[in-house]
Amino acid sequence: MEKLIYLLWKDEAESRGDFSRRLLSELPHSLPPAYAHGLQLNVVDEAIRPAEHMLIENEKPRFYAMVSLWLDTALARQPAEAAMARHARRIAGYLVTESCPLRDHDRVVEAGQRSYGFSQVVLLRRPPRLTYREWLDIWQGSHTSVAIESQSTYRYRQNVIARALTADAPDTQAIVEECFPPAAMTSWQSFYGAEGDDALFMRNSRNMVQSCRRFIDFDKIEACATSEYHFQTIMPAAGR
């Protein structure tokens, strides 16, 4: 099984609300029955408007949706790409390897319903000062534990890009998905897991920023809050 991630751009004349509503209502039904083992849509909709202050936008125009697909093989992606091309002004696809250092064992989301809180999607680029191995070792070898300990994240996914699937895909080496509780949209203390504790907030935010600077150039990343929807769920293997 392979995981594919696509970034989608809307037409400038279409509102974010109309774009997200159209994707959520039409795209899942545009795919062939039993085509994907899993389908997840992340949209920049009105629900996450309070988190707009968290936006990091170094390339314009920004993407307004992300589609995650789990297929038997990336060779079978054409129906999905054709469907997405009909619903978006531009698409950019990647084949990724997914790692989930922090799973959410507490919540079950019904198909087609919005997940709890919000998901921050971050596009990472490797700084030229680091080799690929150095960059990956810092991020996954030591930063991961800092991120989990310093934030109120309840789920954390790391998608390392194996290769681009579309010709004009932006140059990026990884896509991060970090899920936070609703209060983190408007409270940095809540974001850093330190509601009502100034000292803990200062410590956690300082540790997180210092760790990020080791492997991230902040003028080269993209980050935005999204609403997350699941339309199909991967079934566990027999005996698990």
PDB file of C-alpha atoms in Angstrom:
ATOM      1  CA  MET A   1       0.000   0.000   0.000  1.00  0.00           C
ATOM      2  CA  GLU A   2       1.187   3.544  -0.791  1.00  0.00           C
ATOM      3  CA  LYS A   3       0.181   6.937   0.591  1.00  0.00           C
ATOM      4  CA  LEU A   4      -0.273   9.842  -1.792  1.00  0.00           C
ATOM      5  CA  ILE A   5      -0.712  13.481  -0.796  1.00  0.00           C
ATOM      6  CA  TYR A   6      -2.048  16.195  -3.089  1.00  0.00           C
ATOM      7  CA  LEU A   7      -2.128  19.942  -2.491  1.00  0.00           C
ATOM      8  CA  LEU A   8      -5.010  21.787  -4.155  1.00  0.00           C
ATOM      9  CA  TRP A   9      -5.332  25.441  -5.134  1.00  0.00           C
ATOM     10  CA  LYS A  10      -8.634  27.223  -5.634  1.00  0.00           C
ATOM     11  CA  ASP A  11      -9.578  29.815  -8.210  1.00  0.00           C
ATOM     12  CA  GLU A  12      -8.962  33.312  -6.851  1.00  0.00           C
ATOM     13  CA  ALA A  13     -12.577  34.271  -7.541  1.00  0.00           C
ATOM     14  CA  GLU A  14     -13.942  31.427  -5.397  1.00  0.00           C
ATOM     15  CA  SER A  15     -14.268  31.935  -1.653  1.00  0.00           C
ATOM     16  CA  ARG A  16     -12.548  29.556   0.735  1.00  0.00           C
ATOM     17  CA  GLY A  17     -15.925  28.535   2.097  1.00  0.00           C
ATOM     18  CA  ASP A  18     -17.369  27.691  -1.319  1.00  0.00           C
ATOM     19  CA  PHE A  19     -14.213  25.829  -2.335  1.00  0.00           C
ATOM     20  CA  SER A  20     -14.117  23.685   0.802  1.00  0.00           C
ATOM     21  CA  ARG A  21     -17.853  22.936   0.696  1.00  0.00           C
ATOM     22  CA  ARG A  22     -17.630  21.905  -2.949  1.00  0.00           C
ATOM     23  CA  LEU A  23     -14.658  19.619  -2.326  1.00  0.00           C
ATOM     24  CA  LEU A  24     -16.262  17.964   0.686  1.00  0.00           C
ATOM     25  CA  SER A  25     -19.579  17.366  -1.053  1.00  0.00           C
ATOM     26  CA  GLU A  26     -18.310  16.341  -4.493  1.00  0.00           C
ATOM     27  CA  LEU A  27     -14.769  14.960  -4.461  1.00  0.00           C
ATOM     28  CA  PRO A  28     -15.360  11.824  -2.316  1.00  0.00           C
ATOM     29  CA  HIS A  29     -18.163  10.803  -4.695  1.00  0.00           C
ATOM     30  CA  SER A  30     -15.994  11.428  -7.774  1.00  0.00           C
ATOM     31  CA  LEU A  31     -13.731   8.464  -7.019  1.00  0.00           C
ATOM     32  CA  PRO A  32     -14.543   4.920  -8.183  1.00  0.00           C
ATOM     33  CA  PRO A  33     -16.244   2.712  -5.540  1.00  0.00           C
ATOM     34  CA  ALA A  34     -13.761   0.796  -3.356  1.00  0.00           C
ATOM     35  CA  TYR A  35     -10.960   2.667  -5.123  1.00  0.00           C
ATOM     36  CA  ALA A  36      -8.992   3.799  -2.062  1.00  0.00           C
ATOM     37  CA  HIS A  37      -8.182   2.158   1.258  1.00  0.00           C
ATOM     38  CA  GLY A  38      -8.313   5.580   2.877  1.00  0.00           C
ATOM     39  CA  LEU A  39      -9.332   9.120   1.979  1.00  0.00           C
ATOM     40  CA  GLN A  40      -8.722  12.249   4.063  1.00  0.00           C
ATOM     41  CA  LEU A  41      -9.491  15.848   3.141  1.00  0.00           C
ATOM     42  CA  ASN A  42      -7.921  18.843   4.866  1.00  0.00           C
ATOM     43  CA  VAL A  43      -9.515  22.154   3.931  1.00  0.00           C
ATOM     44  CA  VAL A  44      -8.835  25.786   4.754  1.00  0.00           C
ATOM     45  CA  ASP A  45     -12.436  26.649   5.592  1.00  0.00           C
ATOM     46  CA  GLU A  46     -14.272  29.163   7.748  1.00  0.00           C
ATOM     47  CA  ALA A  47     -14.038  26.931  10.832  1.00  0.00           C
ATOM     48  CA  ILE A  48     -10.320  27.607  11.184  1.00  0.00           C
ATOM     49  CA  ARG A  49     -10.539  31.352  10.491  1.00  0.00           C
ATOM     50  CA  PRO A  50      -9.577  32.082  14.161  1.00  0.00           C
ATOM     51  CA  ALA A  51      -6.207  30.384  13.483  1.00  0.00           C
ATOM     52  CA  GLU A  52      -5.352  32.597  10.517  1.00  0.00           C
ATOM     53  CA  HIS A  53      -2.723  34.384  12.609  1.00  0.00           C
ATOM     54  CA  MET A  54      -0.702  31.126  12.593  1.00  0.00           C
ATOM     55  CA  LEU A  55      -0.330  31.187   8.795  1.00  0.00           C
ATOM     56  CA  ILE A  56       3.218  31.048   7.420  1.00  0.00           C
ATOM     57  CA  GLU A  57       3.064  31.889   3.724  1.00  0.00           C
ATOM     58  CA  ASN A  58       6.311  32.215   1.787  1.00  0.00           C
ATOM     59  CA  GLU A  59       4.935  31.260  -1.620  1.00  0.00           C
ATOM     60  CA  LYS A  60       1.820  32.733  -3.198  1.00  0.00           C
ATOM     61  CA  PRO A  61      -0.829  31.818  -3.984  1.00  0.00           C
ATOM     62  CA  ARG A  62      -1.285  29.454  -1.033  1.00  0.00           C
ATOM     63  CA  PHE A  63      -2.883  26.027  -1.260  1.00  0.00           C
ATOM     64  CA  TYR A  64      -6.373  25.705   0.216  1.00  0.00           C
ATOM     65  CA  ALA A  65      -6.791  21.948   0.539  1.00  0.00           C
ATOM     66  CA  MET A  66      -4.843  18.721   0.964  1.00  0.00           C
ATOM     67  CA  VAL A  67      -6.021  15.286  -0.125  1.00  0.00           C
ATOM     68  CA  SER A  68      -4.479  12.132   1.338  1.00  0.00           C
ATOM     69  CA  LEU A  69      -5.091   8.813  -0.413  1.00  0.00           C
ATOM     70  CA  TRP A  70      -4.025   5.287   0.484  1.00  0.00           C
ATOM     71  CA  LEU A  71      -3.881   3.121  -2.656  1.00  0.00           C
ATOM     72  CA  ASP A  72      -2.615  -0.350  -3.465  1.00  0.00           C
ATOM     73  CA  THR A  73      -0.194   1.343  -5.861  1.00  0.00           C
ATOM     74  CA  ALA A  74       0.559   4.899  -7.009  1.00  0.00           C
ATOM     75  CA  LEU A  75       0.307   3.545 -10.548  1.00  0.00           C
ATOM     76  CA  ALA A  76      -3.485   3.603 -10.071  1.00  0.00           C
ATOM     77  CA  ARG A  77      -3.632   7.317  -9.237  1.00  0.00           C
ATOM     78  CA  GLN A  78      -5.011   8.608 -12.562  1.00  0.00           C
ATOM     79  CA  PRO A  79      -8.731   8.507 -11.615  1.00  0.00           C
ATOM     80  CA  ALA A  80      -8.001  10.469  -8.441  1.00  0.00           C
ATOM     81  CA  GLU A  81      -5.860  13.043 -10.224  1.00  0.00           C
ATOM     82  CA  ALA A  82      -8.515  13.493 -12.920  1.00  0.00           C
ATOM     83  CA  ALA A  83     -11.201  14.026 -10.268  1.00  0.00           C
ATOM     84  CA  MET A  84      -9.091  16.539  -8.342  1.00  0.00           C
ATOM     85  CA  ALA A  85      -8.193  18.422 -11.548  1.00  0.00           C
ATOM     86  CA  ARG A  86     -11.908  18.929 -12.175  1.00  0.00           C
ATOM     87  CA  HIS A  87     -12.378  20.458  -8.745  1.00  0.00           C
ATOM     88  CA  ALA A  88      -9.258  22.618  -8.359  1.00  0.00           C
ATOM     89  CA  ARG A  89      -7.358  25.212 -10.357  1.00  0.00           C
ATOM     90  CA  ARG A  90      -4.073  23.403  -9.699  1.00  0.00           C
ATOM     91  CA  ILE A  91      -2.961  20.175  -8.031  1.00  0.00           C
ATOM     92  CA  ALA A  92       0.472  19.007  -6.849  1.00  0.00           C
ATOM     93  CA  GLY A  93       1.014  15.400  -5.840  1.00  0.00           C
ATOM     94  CA  TYR A  94       3.604  13.459  -3.852  1.00  0.00           C
ATOM     95  CA  LEU A  95       4.307   9.854  -2.961  1.00  0.00           C
ATOM     96  CA  VAL A  96       5.179   9.783   0.747  1.00  0.00           C
ATOM     97  CA  THR A  97       6.221   7.464   3.534  1.00  0.00           C
ATOM     98  CA  GLU A  98       4.084   8.087   6.600  1.00  0.00           C
ATOM     99  CA  SER A  99       5.312   7.947  10.170  1.00  0.00           C
ATOM    100  CA  CYS A 100       2.945   8.542  13.099  1.00  0.00           C
ATOM    101  CA  PRO A 101       4.934   9.134  16.313  1.00  0.00           C
ATOM    102  CA  LEU A 102       1.764  10.183  18.141  1.00  0.00           C
ATOM    103  CA  ARG A 103      -1.572   8.492  17.486  1.00  0.00           C
ATOM    104  CA  ASP A 104      -4.999   9.579  18.689  1.00  0.00           C
ATOM    105  CA  HIS A 105      -6.466   6.665  20.622  1.00  0.00           C
ATOM    106  CA  ASP A 106      -9.246   8.676  22.269  1.00  0.00           C
ATOM    107  CA  ARG A 107     -11.495   9.815  19.419  1.00  0.00           C
ATOM    108  CA  VAL A 108     -13.493   8.033  16.725  1.00  0.00           C
ATOM    109  CA  VAL A 109     -14.632  10.237  13.840  1.00  0.00           C
ATOM    110  CA  GLU A 110     -17.630   9.274  11.742  1.00  0.00           C
ATOM    111  CA  ALA A 111     -17.058   9.185   7.991  1.00  0.00           C
ATOM    112  CA  GLY A 112     -17.504  12.617   6.470  1.00  0.00           C
ATOM    113  CA  GLN A 113     -17.500  14.429   9.824  1.00  0.00           C
ATOM    114  CA  ARG A 114     -15.048  17.094  10.895  1.00  0.00           C
ATOM    115  CA  SER A 115     -12.297  15.881  13.221  1.00  0.00           C
ATOM    116  CA  TYR A 116     -11.771  17.394  16.665  1.00  0.00           C
ATOM    117  CA  GLY A 117      -9.863  20.685  16.844  1.00  0.00           C
ATOM    118  CA  PHE A 118      -7.736  21.432  13.818  1.00  0.00           C
ATOM    119  CA  SER A 119      -4.784  20.075  11.880  1.00  0.00           C
ATOM    120  CA  GLN A 120      -1.767  22.256  11.143  1.00  0.00           C
ATOM    121  CA  VAL A 121      -0.245  21.306   7.799  1.00  0.00           C
ATOM    122  CA  VAL A 122       3.405  22.260   7.314  1.00  0.00           C
ATOM    123  CA  LEU A 123       5.550  21.919   4.190  1.00  0.00           C
ATOM    124  CA  LEU A 124       9.219  21.438   5.096  1.00  0.00           C
ATOM    125  CA  ARG A 125      12.259  22.115   2.954  1.00  0.00           C
ATOM    126  CA  ARG A 126      15.737  20.912   3.787  1.00  0.00           C
ATOM    127  CA  PRO A 127      18.079  23.882   4.406  1.00  0.00           C
ATOM    128  CA  PRO A 128      21.149  23.852   2.108  1.00  0.00           C
ATOM    129  CA  ARG A 129      23.419  23.879   5.176  1.00  0.00           C
ATOM    130  CA  LEU A 130      22.346  20.307   6.009  1.00  0.00           C
ATOM    131  CA  THR A 131      22.740  17.084   4.088  1.00  0.00           C
ATOM    132  CA  TYR A 132      19.566  15.081   3.635  1.00  0.00           C
ATOM    133  CA  ARG A 133      20.699  12.557   6.255  1.00  0.00           C
ATOM    134  CA  GLU A 134      21.588  15.305   8.755  1.00  0.00           C
ATOM    135  CA  TRP A 135      18.239  17.013   8.202  1.00  0.00           C
ATOM    136  CA  LEU A 136      16.263  13.795   8.642  1.00  0.00           C
ATOM    137  CA  ASP A 137      18.276  12.748  11.700  1.00  0.00           C
ATOM    138  CA  ILE A 138      17.622  16.063  13.466  1.00  0.00           C
ATOM    139  CA  TRP A 139      13.933  16.132  12.593  1.00  0.00           C
ATOM    140  CA  GLN A 140      13.037  12.534  13.329  1.00  0.00           C
ATOM    141  CA  GLY A 141      15.901  11.616  15.627  1.00  0.00           C
ATOM    142  CA  SER A 142      15.655  14.358  18.218  1.00  0.00           C
ATOM    143  CA  HIS A 143      13.110  17.060  17.304  1.00  0.00           C
ATOM    144  CA  THR A 144      10.130  14.681  17.309  1.00  0.00           C
ATOM    145  CA  SER A 145      10.228  14.176  21.078  1.00  0.00           C
ATOM    146  CA  VAL A 146      10.640  17.927  21.628  1.00  0.00           C
ATOM    147  CA  ALA A 147       7.551  18.655  19.512  1.00  0.00           C
ATOM    148  CA  ILE A 148       5.415  16.111  21.356  1.00  0.00           C
ATOM    149  CA  GLU A 149       6.569  17.279  24.783  1.00  0.00           C
ATOM    150  CA  SER A 150       6.320  21.008  24.032  1.00  0.00           C
ATOM    151  CA  GLN A 151       2.901  21.232  22.367  1.00  0.00           C
ATOM    152  CA  SER A 152      -0.699  20.172  22.993  1.00  0.00           C
ATOM    153  CA  THR A 153      -0.637  17.980  19.895  1.00  0.00           C
ATOM    154  CA  TYR A 154      -2.946  14.971  20.119  1.00  0.00           C
ATOM    155  CA  ARG A 155      -1.844  13.430  16.803  1.00  0.00           C
ATOM    156  CA  TYR A 156       1.406  13.889  14.875  1.00  0.00           C
ATOM    157  CA  ARG A 157       2.174  12.583  11.390  1.00  0.00           C
ATOM    158  CA  GLN A 158       5.403  12.957   9.459  1.00  0.00           C
ATOM    159  CA  ASN A 159       5.153  12.414   5.696  1.00  0.00           C
ATOM    160  CA  VAL A 160       8.592  12.165   4.095  1.00  0.00           C
ATOM    161  CA  ILE A 161       8.365  12.729   0.356  1.00  0.00           C
ATOM    162  CA  ALA A 162       9.723   9.902  -1.768  1.00  0.00           C
ATOM    163  CA  ARG A 163       9.081  11.635  -5.092  1.00  0.00           C
ATOM    164  CA  ALA A 164       6.825  14.164  -6.779  1.00  0.00           C
ATOM    165  CA  LEU A 165       3.938  12.770  -8.818  1.00  0.00           C
ATOM    166  CA  THR A 166       3.090  15.908 -10.795  1.00  0.00           C
ATOM    167  CA  ALA A 167       5.381  17.982 -12.950  1.00  0.00           C
ATOM    168  CA  ASP A 168       4.967  21.342 -11.186  1.00  0.00           C
ATOM    169  CA  ALA A 169       4.898  20.158  -7.571  1.00  0.00           C
ATOM    170  CA  PRO A 170       6.639  22.643  -5.233  1.00  0.00           C
ATOM    171  CA  ASP A 171      10.076  21.613  -4.056  1.00  0.00           C
ATOM    172  CA  THR A 172       9.506  20.250  -0.560  1.00  0.00           C
ATOM    173  CA  GLN A 173      10.947  17.303   1.349  1.00  0.00           C
ATOM    174  CA  ALA A 174       8.186  16.592   3.877  1.00  0.00           C
ATOM    175  CA  ILE A 175       4.609  17.372   4.863  1.00  0.00           C
ATOM    176  CA  VAL A 176       3.724  17.487   8.552  1.00  0.00           C
ATOM    177  CA  GLU A 177       0.258  17.013  10.077  1.00  0.00           C
ATOM    178  CA  GLU A 178      -0.113  18.170  13.680  1.00  0.00           C
ATOM    179  CA  CYS A 179      -3.565  18.011  15.292  1.00  0.00           C
ATOM    180  CA  PHE A 180      -4.423  20.404  18.131  1.00  0.00           C
ATOM    181  CA  PRO A 181      -7.438  21.021  20.409  1.00  0.00           C
ATOM    182  CA  PRO A 182      -9.786  23.895  19.487  1.00  0.00           C
ATOM    183  CA  ALA A 183      -8.422  26.266  22.149  1.00  0.00           C
ATOM    184  CA  ALA A 184      -5.017  26.240  20.442  1.00  0.00           C
ATOM    185  CA  MET A 185      -6.483  28.308  17.591  1.00  0.00           C
ATOM    186  CA  THR A 186      -6.641  31.413  19.734  1.00  0.00           C
ATOM    187  CA  SER A 187      -4.334  30.732  22.689  1.00  0.00           C
ATOM    188  CA  TRP A 188      -0.591  30.244  22.314  1.00  0.00           C
ATOM    189  CA  GLN A 189      -0.519  28.935  25.869  1.00  0.00           C
ATOM    190  CA  SER A 190      -2.988  26.234  24.859  1.00  0.00           C
ATOM    191  CA  PHE A 191      -0.981  25.560  21.684  1.00  0.00           C
ATOM    192  CA  TYR A 192       2.100  24.889  23.788  1.00  0.00           C
ATOM    193  CA  GLY A 193       0.230  22.800  26.354  1.00  0.00           C
ATOM    194  CA  ALA A 194       0.633  25.420  29.072  1.00  0.00           C
ATOM    195  CA  GLU A 195      -2.788  26.991  29.638  1.00  0.00           C
ATOM    196  CA  GLY A 196      -2.593  29.268  32.686  1.00  0.00           C
ATOM    197  CA  ASP A 197       1.114  28.582  33.300  1.00  0.00           C
ATOM    198  CA  ASP A 198       3.344  31.409  32.051  1.00  0.00           C
ATOM    199  CA  ALA A 199       6.600  29.726  33.051  1.00  0.00           C
ATOM    200  CA  LEU A 200       5.715  26.473  31.277  1.00  0.00           C
ATOM    201  CA  PHE A 201       4.544  28.401  28.221  1.00  0.00           C
ATOM    202  CA  MET A 202       7.858  30.265  28.009  1.00  0.00           C
ATOM    203  CA  ARG A 203       9.850  27.062  28.450  1.00  0.00           C
ATOM    204  CA  ASN A 204       7.877  25.028  25.919  1.00  0.00           C
ATOM    205  CA  SER A 205       7.764  27.744  23.258  1.00  0.00           C
ATOM    206  CA  ARG A 206      11.492  28.434  23.668  1.00  0.00           C
ATOM    207  CA  ASN A 207      12.386  24.742  23.433  1.00  0.00           C
ATOM    208  CA  MET A 208      10.222  24.292  20.337  1.00  0.00           C
ATOM    209  CA  VAL A 209      11.574  27.304  18.466  1.00  0.00           C
ATOM    210  CA  GLN A 210      15.190  26.479  19.294  1.00  0.00           C
ATOM    211  CA  SER A 211      14.732  22.896  18.142  1.00  0.00           C
ATOM    212  CA  CYS A 212      13.028  23.948  14.907  1.00  0.00           C
ATOM    213  CA  ARG A 213      15.834  26.347  14.027  1.00  0.00           C
ATOM    214  CA  ARG A 214      18.255  23.422  13.873  1.00  0.00           C
ATOM    215  CA  PHE A 215      16.620  22.009  10.728  1.00  0.00           C
ATOM    216  CA  ILE A 216      14.111  24.604   9.464  1.00  0.00           C
ATOM    217  CA  ASP A 217      14.573  27.937   7.671  1.00  0.00           C
ATOM    218  CA  PHE A 218      11.356  29.762   8.534  1.00  0.00           C
ATOM    219  CA  ASP A 219      11.447  31.798   5.328  1.00  0.00           C
ATOM    220  CA  LYS A 220      11.273  28.561   3.323  1.00  0.00           C
ATOM    221  CA  ILE A 221       8.309  26.762   4.890  1.00  0.00           C
ATOM    222  CA  GLU A 222       4.534  26.927   4.460  1.00  0.00           C
ATOM    223  CA  ALA A 223       2.157  26.332   7.366  1.00  0.00           C
ATOM    224  CA  CYS A 224      -1.584  26.689   7.736  1.00  0.00           C
ATOM    225  CA  ALA A 225      -4.403  25.465   9.951  1.00  0.00           C
ATOM    226  CA  THR A 226      -6.965  23.173   8.332  1.00  0.00           C
ATOM    227  CA  SER A 227     -10.170  21.327   9.133  1.00  0.00           C
ATOM    228  CA  GLU A 228      -9.742  17.569   8.721  1.00  0.00           C
ATOM    229  CA  TYR A 229     -12.328  15.133   7.349  1.00  0.00           C
ATOM    230  CA  HIS A 230     -12.107  11.351   6.939  1.00  0.00           C
ATOM    231  CA  PHE A 231     -14.219   9.594   4.337  1.00  0.00           C
ATOM    232  CA  GLN A 232     -12.750   6.099   4.414  1.00  0.00           C
ATOM    233  CA  THR A 233     -10.686   4.251   6.998  1.00  0.00           C
ATOM    234  CA  ILE A 234      -7.920   1.744   6.424  1.00  0.00           C
ATOM    235  CA  MET A 235      -9.019  -1.611   7.770  1.00  0.00           C
ATOM    236  CA  PRO A 236      -6.552  -3.296  10.167  1.00  0.00           C
ATOM    237  CA  ALA A 237      -4.816  -6.417   8.968  1.00  0.00           C
ATOM    238  CA  ALA A 238      -6.153  -9.740  10.181  1.00  0.00           C
ATOM    239  CA  GLY A 239      -5.025 -10.536  13.718  1.00  0.00           C
ATOM    240  CA  ARG A 240      -4.228  -6.923  14.673  1.00  0.00           C
TER     241      ARG A 240
END
